[in-house]
């Protein structure tokens, strides 16, 4: 970023100097001032071109970073804050475009202390569910055992709801954070 700013300052300074030399040379009818003036303007054009190329590269890099999928640990931290050391995100599916992508989904190995910390963040409704064994979804509850604890809450009414499927021993969890 500083190279773009510095290049811009140099380009403006060269252009100003070149124009000044051209004006003075024209008024005084001094040809020896016109050539350096033209050279300064040419150098200014080259410097401005370098600045434009660097600015485009910088913008492309920032856009690429913004559109890159977040790692699972980053998604987890965005949803629940800094996790305990026992948290290991096994699988993640990020929601890149709200309304088009249905939800953020995570498969997490965790510990009971982290599960308690997560459950204290919102008021959840608890249900005991038998896991559906027929599902081929990689985030299906049957991967947690025969029965799971299912916690649901609404984060923002009409806009965001969260579902947590937790194994009976609180060591594995599936998170589904859906935007409506």
Short mmCIF file of N, CA and C in Angstrom, two decimals:
data_model
loop_
_atom_site.label_atom_id
_atom_site.label_comp_id
_atom_site.label_asym_id
_atom_site.label_seq_id
_atom_site.Cartn_x
_atom_site.Cartn_y
_atom_site.Cartn_z
N UNK A 1 0.82 -1.19 0.00
CA UNK A 1 0.00 0.00 0.00
C UNK A 1 0.87 1.25 0.00
N UNK A 2 1.96 1.24 0.77
CA UNK A 2 2.83 2.42 0.81
C UNK A 2 3.52 2.63 -0.53
N UNK A 3 3.82 1.53 -1.26
CA UNK A 3 4.45 1.70 -2.57
C UNK A 3 3.49 2.36 -3.56
N UNK A 4 2.20 2.10 -3.41
CA UNK A 4 1.21 2.74 -4.27
C UNK A 4 1.15 4.23 -3.98
N UNK A 5 1.13 4.56 -2.70
CA UNK A 5 1.09 5.98 -2.30
C UNK A 5 2.37 6.69 -2.73
N UNK A 6 3.51 6.09 -2.48
CA UNK A 6 4.78 6.69 -2.87
C UNK A 6 4.88 6.84 -4.38
N UNK A 7 4.46 5.83 -5.13
CA UNK A 7 4.46 5.91 -6.59
C UNK A 7 3.55 7.01 -7.09
N UNK A 8 2.41 7.18 -6.45
CA UNK A 8 1.49 8.25 -6.84
C UNK A 8 2.11 9.62 -6.62
N UNK A 9 2.77 9.78 -5.49
CA UNK A 9 3.42 11.06 -5.20
C UNK A 9 4.52 11.34 -6.22
N UNK A 10 5.32 10.33 -6.54
CA UNK A 10 6.40 10.50 -7.53
C UNK A 10 5.81 10.84 -8.90
N UNK A 11 4.73 10.17 -9.30
CA UNK A 11 4.12 10.43 -10.60
C UNK A 11 3.58 11.86 -10.68
N UNK A 12 2.94 12.32 -9.62
CA UNK A 12 2.42 13.69 -9.60
C UNK A 12 3.57 14.69 -9.63
N UNK A 13 4.62 14.43 -8.87
CA UNK A 13 5.77 15.34 -8.84
C UNK A 13 6.44 15.41 -10.21
N UNK A 14 6.61 14.25 -10.87
CA UNK A 14 7.21 14.24 -12.21
C UNK A 14 6.33 14.97 -13.22
N UNK A 15 5.02 14.75 -13.13
CA UNK A 15 4.11 15.42 -14.05
C UNK A 15 4.14 16.93 -13.84
N UNK A 16 4.14 17.36 -12.59
CA UNK A 16 4.19 18.80 -12.30
C UNK A 16 5.49 19.41 -12.79
N UNK A 17 6.58 18.73 -12.54
CA UNK A 17 7.88 19.22 -12.99
C UNK A 17 7.92 19.29 -14.51
N UNK A 18 7.45 18.25 -15.18
CA UNK A 18 7.43 18.21 -16.65
C UNK A 18 6.59 19.33 -17.23
N UNK A 19 5.41 19.54 -16.68
CA UNK A 19 4.54 20.62 -17.17
C UNK A 19 5.17 21.98 -16.92
N UNK A 20 5.77 22.11 -15.74
CA UNK A 20 6.45 23.38 -15.43
C UNK A 20 7.58 23.66 -16.40
N UNK A 21 8.40 22.67 -16.69
CA UNK A 21 9.50 22.85 -17.64
C UNK A 21 8.99 23.16 -19.05
N UNK A 22 7.92 22.49 -19.46
CA UNK A 22 7.35 22.77 -20.78
C UNK A 22 6.82 24.21 -20.87
N UNK A 23 6.12 24.67 -19.84
CA UNK A 23 5.59 26.03 -19.85
C UNK A 23 6.72 27.07 -19.86
N UNK A 24 7.70 26.88 -19.00
CA UNK A 24 8.81 27.82 -18.95
C UNK A 24 9.59 27.80 -20.27
N UNK A 25 9.84 26.63 -20.80
CA UNK A 25 10.56 26.51 -22.07
C UNK A 25 9.81 27.14 -23.22
N UNK A 26 8.51 27.00 -23.24
CA UNK A 26 7.69 27.58 -24.31
C UNK A 26 7.69 29.10 -24.21
N UNK A 27 7.53 29.64 -23.00
CA UNK A 27 7.48 31.09 -22.81
C UNK A 27 8.83 31.75 -23.13
N UNK A 28 9.89 31.10 -22.75
CA UNK A 28 11.23 31.69 -22.96
C UNK A 28 11.82 31.31 -24.32
N UNK A 29 11.11 30.46 -25.02
CA UNK A 29 11.60 29.96 -26.30
C UNK A 29 12.95 29.26 -26.12
N UNK A 30 13.03 28.46 -25.02
CA UNK A 30 14.25 27.73 -24.71
C UNK A 30 14.01 26.26 -24.97
N UNK A 31 14.56 25.76 -26.07
CA UNK A 31 14.37 24.37 -26.46
C UNK A 31 15.05 23.43 -25.48
N UNK A 32 16.08 23.88 -24.82
CA UNK A 32 16.80 23.02 -23.89
C UNK A 32 15.95 22.68 -22.66
N UNK A 33 14.85 23.42 -22.39
CA UNK A 33 13.93 23.09 -21.29
C UNK A 33 12.79 22.17 -21.75
N UNK A 34 12.52 22.14 -23.03
CA UNK A 34 11.40 21.32 -23.53
C UNK A 34 11.71 19.83 -23.46
N UNK A 35 12.94 19.47 -23.78
CA UNK A 35 13.29 18.04 -23.78
C UNK A 35 13.20 17.45 -22.38
N UNK A 36 13.79 18.06 -21.33
CA UNK A 36 13.61 17.50 -19.98
C UNK A 36 12.14 17.49 -19.54
N UNK A 37 11.38 18.49 -19.99
CA UNK A 37 9.95 18.52 -19.65
C UNK A 37 9.21 17.33 -20.24
N UNK A 38 9.50 17.02 -21.51
CA UNK A 38 8.87 15.86 -22.15
C UNK A 38 9.33 14.57 -21.48
N UNK A 39 10.61 14.48 -21.14
CA UNK A 39 11.12 13.29 -20.45
C UNK A 39 10.46 13.11 -19.08
N UNK A 40 10.27 14.21 -18.36
CA UNK A 40 9.58 14.12 -17.05
C UNK A 40 8.14 13.64 -17.23
N UNK A 41 7.46 14.13 -18.26
CA UNK A 41 6.08 13.69 -18.51
C UNK A 41 6.04 12.21 -18.88
N UNK A 42 7.01 11.75 -19.67
CA UNK A 42 7.07 10.33 -20.03
C UNK A 42 7.34 9.47 -18.79
N UNK A 43 8.27 9.92 -17.94
CA UNK A 43 8.56 9.19 -16.70
C UNK A 43 7.33 9.17 -15.79
N UNK A 44 6.60 10.27 -15.77
CA UNK A 44 5.38 10.34 -14.97
C UNK A 44 4.34 9.34 -15.47
N UNK A 45 4.23 9.21 -16.78
CA UNK A 45 3.29 8.25 -17.36
C UNK A 45 3.67 6.82 -16.99
N UNK A 46 4.95 6.51 -17.06
CA UNK A 46 5.42 5.17 -16.70
C UNK A 46 5.15 4.91 -15.22
N UNK A 47 5.45 5.89 -14.38
CA UNK A 47 5.24 5.74 -12.93
C UNK A 47 3.74 5.57 -12.62
N UNK A 48 2.90 6.34 -13.31
CA UNK A 48 1.45 6.19 -13.11
C UNK A 48 0.98 4.81 -13.55
N UNK A 49 1.54 4.29 -14.64
CA UNK A 49 1.19 2.94 -15.09
C UNK A 49 1.56 1.88 -14.05
N UNK A 50 2.74 2.03 -13.45
CA UNK A 50 3.17 1.11 -12.40
C UNK A 50 2.22 1.18 -11.21
N UNK A 51 1.80 2.39 -10.84
CA UNK A 51 0.87 2.57 -9.72
C UNK A 51 -0.46 1.88 -10.03
N UNK A 52 -0.95 2.03 -11.24
CA UNK A 52 -2.23 1.41 -11.61
C UNK A 52 -2.11 -0.11 -11.54
N UNK A 53 -1.01 -0.66 -12.06
CA UNK A 53 -0.83 -2.12 -12.03
C UNK A 53 -0.77 -2.62 -10.59
N UNK A 54 -0.03 -1.92 -9.72
CA UNK A 54 0.05 -2.33 -8.31
C UNK A 54 -1.30 -2.23 -7.62
N UNK A 55 -2.06 -1.18 -7.93
CA UNK A 55 -3.38 -1.02 -7.32
C UNK A 55 -4.33 -2.14 -7.76
N UNK A 56 -4.26 -2.52 -9.03
CA UNK A 56 -5.12 -3.61 -9.53
C UNK A 56 -4.71 -4.93 -8.88
N UNK A 57 -3.41 -5.19 -8.76
CA UNK A 57 -2.94 -6.41 -8.10
C UNK A 57 -3.39 -6.45 -6.64
N UNK A 58 -3.27 -5.31 -5.96
CA UNK A 58 -3.68 -5.25 -4.55
C UNK A 58 -5.18 -5.51 -4.41
N UNK A 59 -5.97 -4.93 -5.29
CA UNK A 59 -7.42 -5.14 -5.25
C UNK A 59 -7.77 -6.60 -5.55
N UNK A 60 -7.10 -7.18 -6.53
CA UNK A 60 -7.36 -8.59 -6.87
C UNK A 60 -6.99 -9.51 -5.72
N UNK A 61 -5.89 -9.21 -5.04
CA UNK A 61 -5.47 -10.03 -3.89
C UNK A 61 -6.48 -9.92 -2.75
N UNK A 62 -6.94 -8.72 -2.47
CA UNK A 62 -7.93 -8.54 -1.39
C UNK A 62 -9.25 -9.21 -1.75
N UNK A 63 -9.65 -9.14 -3.00
CA UNK A 63 -10.88 -9.80 -3.43
C UNK A 63 -10.75 -11.31 -3.32
N UNK A 64 -9.61 -11.84 -3.73
CA UNK A 64 -9.37 -13.29 -3.64
C UNK A 64 -9.41 -13.73 -2.18
N UNK A 65 -8.80 -12.95 -1.28
CA UNK A 65 -8.82 -13.28 0.14
C UNK A 65 -10.23 -13.23 0.70
N UNK A 66 -11.02 -12.25 0.26
CA UNK A 66 -12.39 -12.12 0.76
C UNK A 66 -13.28 -13.27 0.30
N UNK A 67 -13.01 -13.79 -0.89
CA UNK A 67 -13.84 -14.86 -1.43
C UNK A 67 -13.33 -16.26 -1.09
N UNK A 68 -12.15 -16.35 -0.51
CA UNK A 68 -11.60 -17.66 -0.16
C UNK A 68 -12.41 -18.26 0.99
N UNK A 69 -12.62 -19.56 0.96
CA UNK A 69 -13.37 -20.18 2.05
C UNK A 69 -12.60 -20.10 3.37
N UNK A 70 -13.34 -19.85 4.42
CA UNK A 70 -12.71 -19.78 5.73
C UNK A 70 -12.37 -21.18 6.21
N UNK A 71 -11.30 -21.31 6.98
CA UNK A 71 -11.01 -22.63 7.56
C UNK A 71 -12.05 -22.94 8.64
N UNK A 72 -12.21 -24.22 8.93
CA UNK A 72 -13.21 -24.64 9.92
C UNK A 72 -13.03 -23.99 11.28
N UNK A 73 -11.78 -23.85 11.73
CA UNK A 73 -11.53 -23.23 13.02
C UNK A 73 -11.96 -21.77 13.02
N UNK A 74 -11.78 -21.09 11.89
CA UNK A 74 -12.22 -19.69 11.78
C UNK A 74 -13.73 -19.56 11.82
N UNK A 75 -14.42 -20.48 11.18
CA UNK A 75 -15.89 -20.47 11.21
C UNK A 75 -16.38 -20.70 12.63
N UNK A 76 -15.78 -21.69 13.30
CA UNK A 76 -16.18 -22.02 14.67
C UNK A 76 -15.97 -20.81 15.57
N UNK A 77 -14.81 -20.15 15.46
CA UNK A 77 -14.53 -18.99 16.29
C UNK A 77 -15.49 -17.84 15.99
N UNK A 78 -15.90 -17.69 14.72
CA UNK A 78 -16.85 -16.64 14.38
C UNK A 78 -18.23 -16.91 14.99
N UNK A 79 -18.61 -18.18 15.08
CA UNK A 79 -19.92 -18.52 15.64
C UNK A 79 -19.94 -18.50 17.16
N UNK A 80 -18.89 -19.03 17.80
CA UNK A 80 -18.93 -19.26 19.24
C UNK A 80 -17.85 -18.52 20.04
N UNK A 81 -16.98 -17.79 19.39
CA UNK A 81 -15.88 -17.14 20.10
C UNK A 81 -14.70 -18.09 20.21
N UNK A 82 -13.68 -17.64 20.92
CA UNK A 82 -12.44 -18.42 21.05
C UNK A 82 -12.75 -19.74 21.75
N UNK A 83 -12.43 -20.86 21.10
CA UNK A 83 -12.77 -22.17 21.67
C UNK A 83 -11.76 -22.64 22.71
N UNK A 84 -12.17 -23.65 23.47
CA UNK A 84 -11.26 -24.36 24.37
C UNK A 84 -10.23 -25.10 23.53
N UNK A 85 -9.17 -25.55 24.16
CA UNK A 85 -8.10 -26.25 23.44
C UNK A 85 -8.56 -27.61 22.89
N UNK A 86 -9.62 -28.16 23.44
CA UNK A 86 -10.06 -29.49 23.03
C UNK A 86 -10.82 -29.51 21.71
N UNK A 87 -11.15 -28.37 21.14
CA UNK A 87 -11.97 -28.30 19.94
C UNK A 87 -11.14 -28.61 18.70
N UNK A 88 -11.67 -29.52 17.89
CA UNK A 88 -11.05 -29.87 16.62
C UNK A 88 -12.16 -29.95 15.58
N UNK A 89 -12.13 -29.05 14.61
CA UNK A 89 -13.13 -29.05 13.55
C UNK A 89 -12.72 -30.09 12.52
N UNK A 90 -13.56 -31.11 12.35
CA UNK A 90 -13.28 -32.23 11.46
C UNK A 90 -13.71 -31.92 10.03
N UNK A 91 -14.87 -31.31 9.88
CA UNK A 91 -15.42 -31.03 8.55
C UNK A 91 -16.19 -29.71 8.64
N UNK A 92 -16.13 -28.93 7.57
CA UNK A 92 -16.82 -27.64 7.57
C UNK A 92 -17.39 -27.34 6.19
N UNK A 93 -18.55 -26.72 6.20
CA UNK A 93 -19.17 -26.23 4.97
C UNK A 93 -19.61 -24.80 5.28
N UNK A 94 -18.94 -23.84 4.65
CA UNK A 94 -19.22 -22.43 4.93
C UNK A 94 -20.36 -21.93 4.06
N UNK A 95 -21.01 -20.89 4.52
CA UNK A 95 -22.08 -20.24 3.78
C UNK A 95 -21.46 -19.05 3.07
N UNK A 96 -21.11 -19.20 1.80
CA UNK A 96 -20.45 -18.14 1.07
C UNK A 96 -21.39 -17.02 0.68
N UNK A 97 -22.56 -17.39 0.17
CA UNK A 97 -23.53 -16.39 -0.27
C UNK A 97 -24.83 -16.62 0.51
N UNK A 98 -25.13 -15.73 1.47
CA UNK A 98 -26.38 -15.90 2.21
C UNK A 98 -27.58 -15.91 1.25
N UNK A 99 -28.58 -16.62 1.61
CA UNK A 99 -29.81 -16.85 0.84
C UNK A 99 -29.62 -17.91 -0.23
N UNK A 100 -28.43 -18.05 -0.80
CA UNK A 100 -28.20 -19.10 -1.79
C UNK A 100 -27.64 -20.36 -1.13
N UNK A 101 -26.67 -20.20 -0.26
CA UNK A 101 -26.14 -21.33 0.50
C UNK A 101 -27.02 -21.51 1.72
N UNK A 102 -27.48 -22.74 1.97
CA UNK A 102 -28.48 -22.91 3.02
C UNK A 102 -27.97 -22.66 4.43
N UNK A 103 -26.73 -23.06 4.75
CA UNK A 103 -26.30 -22.94 6.14
C UNK A 103 -24.80 -23.17 6.27
N UNK A 104 -24.30 -22.76 7.41
CA UNK A 104 -22.96 -23.12 7.83
C UNK A 104 -23.10 -24.43 8.58
N UNK A 105 -22.28 -25.41 8.21
CA UNK A 105 -22.35 -26.71 8.90
C UNK A 105 -20.95 -27.13 9.31
N UNK A 106 -20.86 -27.61 10.55
CA UNK A 106 -19.57 -28.04 11.11
C UNK A 106 -19.70 -29.39 11.78
N UNK A 107 -18.68 -30.20 11.67
CA UNK A 107 -18.55 -31.44 12.45
C UNK A 107 -17.35 -31.21 13.35
N UNK A 108 -17.54 -31.35 14.66
CA UNK A 108 -16.54 -30.95 15.64
C UNK A 108 -16.30 -32.05 16.67
N UNK A 109 -15.05 -32.32 16.95
CA UNK A 109 -14.69 -33.09 18.14
C UNK A 109 -14.47 -32.07 19.25
N UNK A 110 -15.05 -32.31 20.40
CA UNK A 110 -15.03 -31.32 21.47
C UNK A 110 -14.92 -31.99 22.82
N UNK A 111 -15.17 -31.24 23.87
CA UNK A 111 -15.15 -31.78 25.22
C UNK A 111 -16.35 -31.21 25.99
N UNK A 112 -16.74 -31.84 27.08
CA UNK A 112 -17.91 -31.37 27.82
C UNK A 112 -17.81 -29.91 28.28
N UNK A 113 -16.63 -29.45 28.64
CA UNK A 113 -16.48 -28.06 29.09
C UNK A 113 -16.80 -27.09 27.95
N UNK A 114 -16.36 -27.40 26.74
CA UNK A 114 -16.64 -26.54 25.58
C UNK A 114 -18.13 -26.58 25.24
N UNK A 115 -18.74 -27.75 25.35
CA UNK A 115 -20.18 -27.86 25.07
C UNK A 115 -20.96 -26.99 26.06
N UNK A 116 -20.58 -27.03 27.33
CA UNK A 116 -21.24 -26.17 28.33
C UNK A 116 -21.06 -24.70 27.99
N UNK A 117 -19.85 -24.31 27.58
CA UNK A 117 -19.58 -22.91 27.23
C UNK A 117 -20.45 -22.46 26.06
N UNK A 118 -20.57 -23.32 25.04
CA UNK A 118 -21.38 -22.99 23.86
C UNK A 118 -22.85 -22.89 24.23
N UNK A 119 -23.33 -23.81 25.05
CA UNK A 119 -24.76 -23.82 25.42
C UNK A 119 -25.14 -22.64 26.30
N UNK A 120 -24.18 -22.04 27.00
CA UNK A 120 -24.48 -20.88 27.84
C UNK A 120 -24.64 -19.60 27.03
N UNK A 121 -24.25 -19.59 25.78
CA UNK A 121 -24.30 -18.37 24.99
C UNK A 121 -25.73 -17.95 24.62
N UNK A 122 -26.61 -18.90 24.40
CA UNK A 122 -28.01 -18.62 24.05
C UNK A 122 -28.90 -19.58 24.82
N UNK A 123 -30.20 -19.29 24.83
CA UNK A 123 -31.16 -20.18 25.42
C UNK A 123 -31.59 -21.19 24.36
N UNK A 124 -31.25 -22.43 24.59
CA UNK A 124 -31.53 -23.50 23.63
C UNK A 124 -32.70 -24.34 24.10
N UNK A 125 -33.43 -24.88 23.14
CA UNK A 125 -34.50 -25.83 23.41
C UNK A 125 -33.93 -27.23 23.21
N UNK A 126 -34.06 -28.09 24.22
CA UNK A 126 -33.46 -29.42 24.19
C UNK A 126 -34.48 -30.48 23.79
N UNK A 127 -34.04 -31.38 22.91
CA UNK A 127 -34.82 -32.56 22.52
C UNK A 127 -33.88 -33.74 22.47
N UNK A 128 -34.38 -34.90 22.80
CA UNK A 128 -33.62 -36.14 22.63
C UNK A 128 -34.13 -36.78 21.35
N UNK A 129 -33.25 -37.08 20.41
CA UNK A 129 -33.66 -37.63 19.12
C UNK A 129 -32.96 -38.95 18.85
N UNK A 130 -33.69 -39.82 18.19
CA UNK A 130 -33.06 -41.03 17.66
C UNK A 130 -32.43 -40.64 16.33
N UNK A 131 -31.20 -41.04 16.12
CA UNK A 131 -30.49 -40.65 14.90
C UNK A 131 -31.04 -41.40 13.69
N UNK A 132 -31.23 -40.69 12.60
CA UNK A 132 -31.72 -41.28 11.35
C UNK A 132 -30.58 -42.03 10.69
N UNK A 133 -30.69 -43.33 10.59
CA UNK A 133 -29.61 -44.17 10.06
C UNK A 133 -29.57 -44.19 8.54
N UNK A 134 -30.60 -43.71 7.87
CA UNK A 134 -30.68 -43.82 6.41
C UNK A 134 -30.01 -42.66 5.68
N UNK A 135 -29.61 -41.65 6.37
CA UNK A 135 -29.06 -40.46 5.73
C UNK A 135 -27.63 -40.70 5.24
N UNK A 136 -27.33 -40.19 4.05
CA UNK A 136 -25.97 -40.26 3.51
C UNK A 136 -25.24 -38.93 3.66
N UNK A 137 -25.89 -37.97 4.29
CA UNK A 137 -25.30 -36.65 4.50
C UNK A 137 -24.11 -36.76 5.45
N UNK A 138 -23.01 -36.10 5.12
CA UNK A 138 -21.82 -36.20 5.97
C UNK A 138 -21.98 -35.47 7.29
N UNK A 139 -23.02 -34.65 7.42
CA UNK A 139 -23.32 -33.96 8.67
C UNK A 139 -24.56 -34.56 9.35
N UNK A 140 -24.88 -35.79 9.03
CA UNK A 140 -26.05 -36.44 9.61
C UNK A 140 -25.78 -36.82 11.06
N UNK A 141 -26.84 -36.81 11.84
CA UNK A 141 -26.72 -37.08 13.28
C UNK A 141 -26.35 -38.52 13.59
N UNK A 142 -26.60 -39.46 12.69
CA UNK A 142 -26.31 -40.87 13.00
C UNK A 142 -24.81 -41.12 13.19
N UNK A 143 -23.97 -40.21 12.74
CA UNK A 143 -22.53 -40.38 12.94
C UNK A 143 -22.13 -40.11 14.39
N UNK A 144 -23.05 -39.57 15.18
CA UNK A 144 -22.78 -39.27 16.59
C UNK A 144 -23.22 -40.39 17.52
N UNK A 145 -23.95 -41.36 17.01
CA UNK A 145 -24.45 -42.45 17.83
C UNK A 145 -25.91 -42.72 17.55
N UNK A 146 -26.50 -43.66 18.32
CA UNK A 146 -27.90 -44.04 18.11
C UNK A 146 -28.87 -42.94 18.50
N UNK A 147 -28.54 -42.22 19.54
CA UNK A 147 -29.40 -41.11 19.96
C UNK A 147 -28.51 -39.91 20.25
N UNK A 148 -29.07 -38.74 19.99
CA UNK A 148 -28.31 -37.51 20.17
C UNK A 148 -29.14 -36.49 20.93
N UNK A 149 -28.44 -35.55 21.55
CA UNK A 149 -29.10 -34.40 22.16
C UNK A 149 -29.19 -33.33 21.10
N UNK A 150 -30.38 -32.84 20.87
CA UNK A 150 -30.59 -31.84 19.83
C UNK A 150 -30.98 -30.52 20.50
N UNK A 151 -30.18 -29.50 20.27
CA UNK A 151 -30.44 -28.17 20.83
C UNK A 151 -30.72 -27.22 19.68
N UNK A 152 -31.79 -26.43 19.79
CA UNK A 152 -32.11 -25.45 18.76
C UNK A 152 -32.40 -24.11 19.42
N UNK A 153 -32.07 -23.05 18.69
CA UNK A 153 -32.37 -21.70 19.16
C UNK A 153 -32.50 -20.78 17.96
N UNK A 154 -33.12 -19.65 18.19
CA UNK A 154 -33.21 -18.61 17.18
C UNK A 154 -32.27 -17.49 17.61
N UNK A 155 -31.29 -17.19 16.78
CA UNK A 155 -30.32 -16.15 17.09
C UNK A 155 -30.93 -14.78 16.83
N UNK A 156 -31.46 -14.57 15.63
CA UNK A 156 -32.16 -13.34 15.26
C UNK A 156 -33.50 -13.78 14.69
N UNK A 157 -34.57 -13.33 15.28
CA UNK A 157 -35.92 -13.76 14.90
C UNK A 157 -36.17 -13.55 13.41
N UNK A 158 -36.53 -14.63 12.73
CA UNK A 158 -36.85 -14.57 11.32
C UNK A 158 -35.64 -14.49 10.40
N UNK A 159 -34.43 -14.49 10.97
CA UNK A 159 -33.24 -14.33 10.13
C UNK A 159 -32.19 -15.42 10.34
N UNK A 160 -32.04 -15.90 11.58
CA UNK A 160 -30.93 -16.81 11.85
C UNK A 160 -31.32 -17.78 12.95
N UNK A 161 -31.13 -19.09 12.69
CA UNK A 161 -31.39 -20.09 13.70
C UNK A 161 -30.21 -21.06 13.74
N UNK A 162 -30.02 -21.67 14.89
CA UNK A 162 -28.88 -22.56 15.08
C UNK A 162 -29.35 -23.86 15.68
N UNK A 163 -28.78 -24.95 15.19
CA UNK A 163 -29.08 -26.28 15.69
C UNK A 163 -27.78 -26.96 16.05
N UNK A 164 -27.74 -27.56 17.24
CA UNK A 164 -26.57 -28.31 17.69
C UNK A 164 -27.00 -29.74 17.95
N UNK A 165 -26.36 -30.68 17.33
CA UNK A 165 -26.57 -32.11 17.61
C UNK A 165 -25.34 -32.56 18.36
N UNK A 166 -25.53 -33.04 19.57
CA UNK A 166 -24.41 -33.38 20.44
C UNK A 166 -24.52 -34.84 20.85
N UNK A 167 -23.38 -35.53 20.79
CA UNK A 167 -23.37 -36.93 21.21
C UNK A 167 -23.67 -37.00 22.71
N UNK A 168 -24.11 -38.17 23.15
CA UNK A 168 -24.51 -38.33 24.56
C UNK A 168 -23.35 -38.05 25.52
N UNK A 169 -22.12 -38.33 25.10
CA UNK A 169 -20.98 -38.11 25.99
C UNK A 169 -20.36 -36.71 25.83
N UNK A 170 -20.95 -35.87 25.01
CA UNK A 170 -20.52 -34.49 24.76
C UNK A 170 -19.10 -34.38 24.21
N UNK A 171 -18.70 -35.33 23.37
CA UNK A 171 -17.37 -35.27 22.78
C UNK A 171 -17.41 -35.00 21.28
N UNK A 172 -18.59 -35.05 20.69
CA UNK A 172 -18.75 -34.76 19.28
C UNK A 172 -19.99 -33.92 19.08
N UNK A 173 -19.91 -33.01 18.10
CA UNK A 173 -21.03 -32.09 17.90
C UNK A 173 -21.13 -31.76 16.41
N UNK A 174 -22.37 -31.60 15.96
CA UNK A 174 -22.65 -31.10 14.61
C UNK A 174 -23.39 -29.79 14.77
N UNK A 175 -22.88 -28.75 14.12
CA UNK A 175 -23.45 -27.41 14.21
C UNK A 175 -24.07 -27.08 12.86
N UNK A 176 -25.29 -26.58 12.87
CA UNK A 176 -25.94 -26.08 11.67
C UNK A 176 -26.44 -24.68 12.00
N UNK A 177 -25.85 -23.68 11.37
CA UNK A 177 -26.23 -22.28 11.58
C UNK A 177 -26.84 -21.79 10.27
N UNK A 178 -28.17 -21.64 10.26
CA UNK A 178 -28.89 -21.33 9.03
C UNK A 178 -29.40 -19.89 9.06
N UNK A 179 -29.20 -19.22 7.95
CA UNK A 179 -29.77 -17.88 7.75
C UNK A 179 -31.02 -18.04 6.91
N UNK A 180 -32.09 -17.44 7.36
CA UNK A 180 -33.37 -17.54 6.63
C UNK A 180 -33.43 -16.53 5.52
#
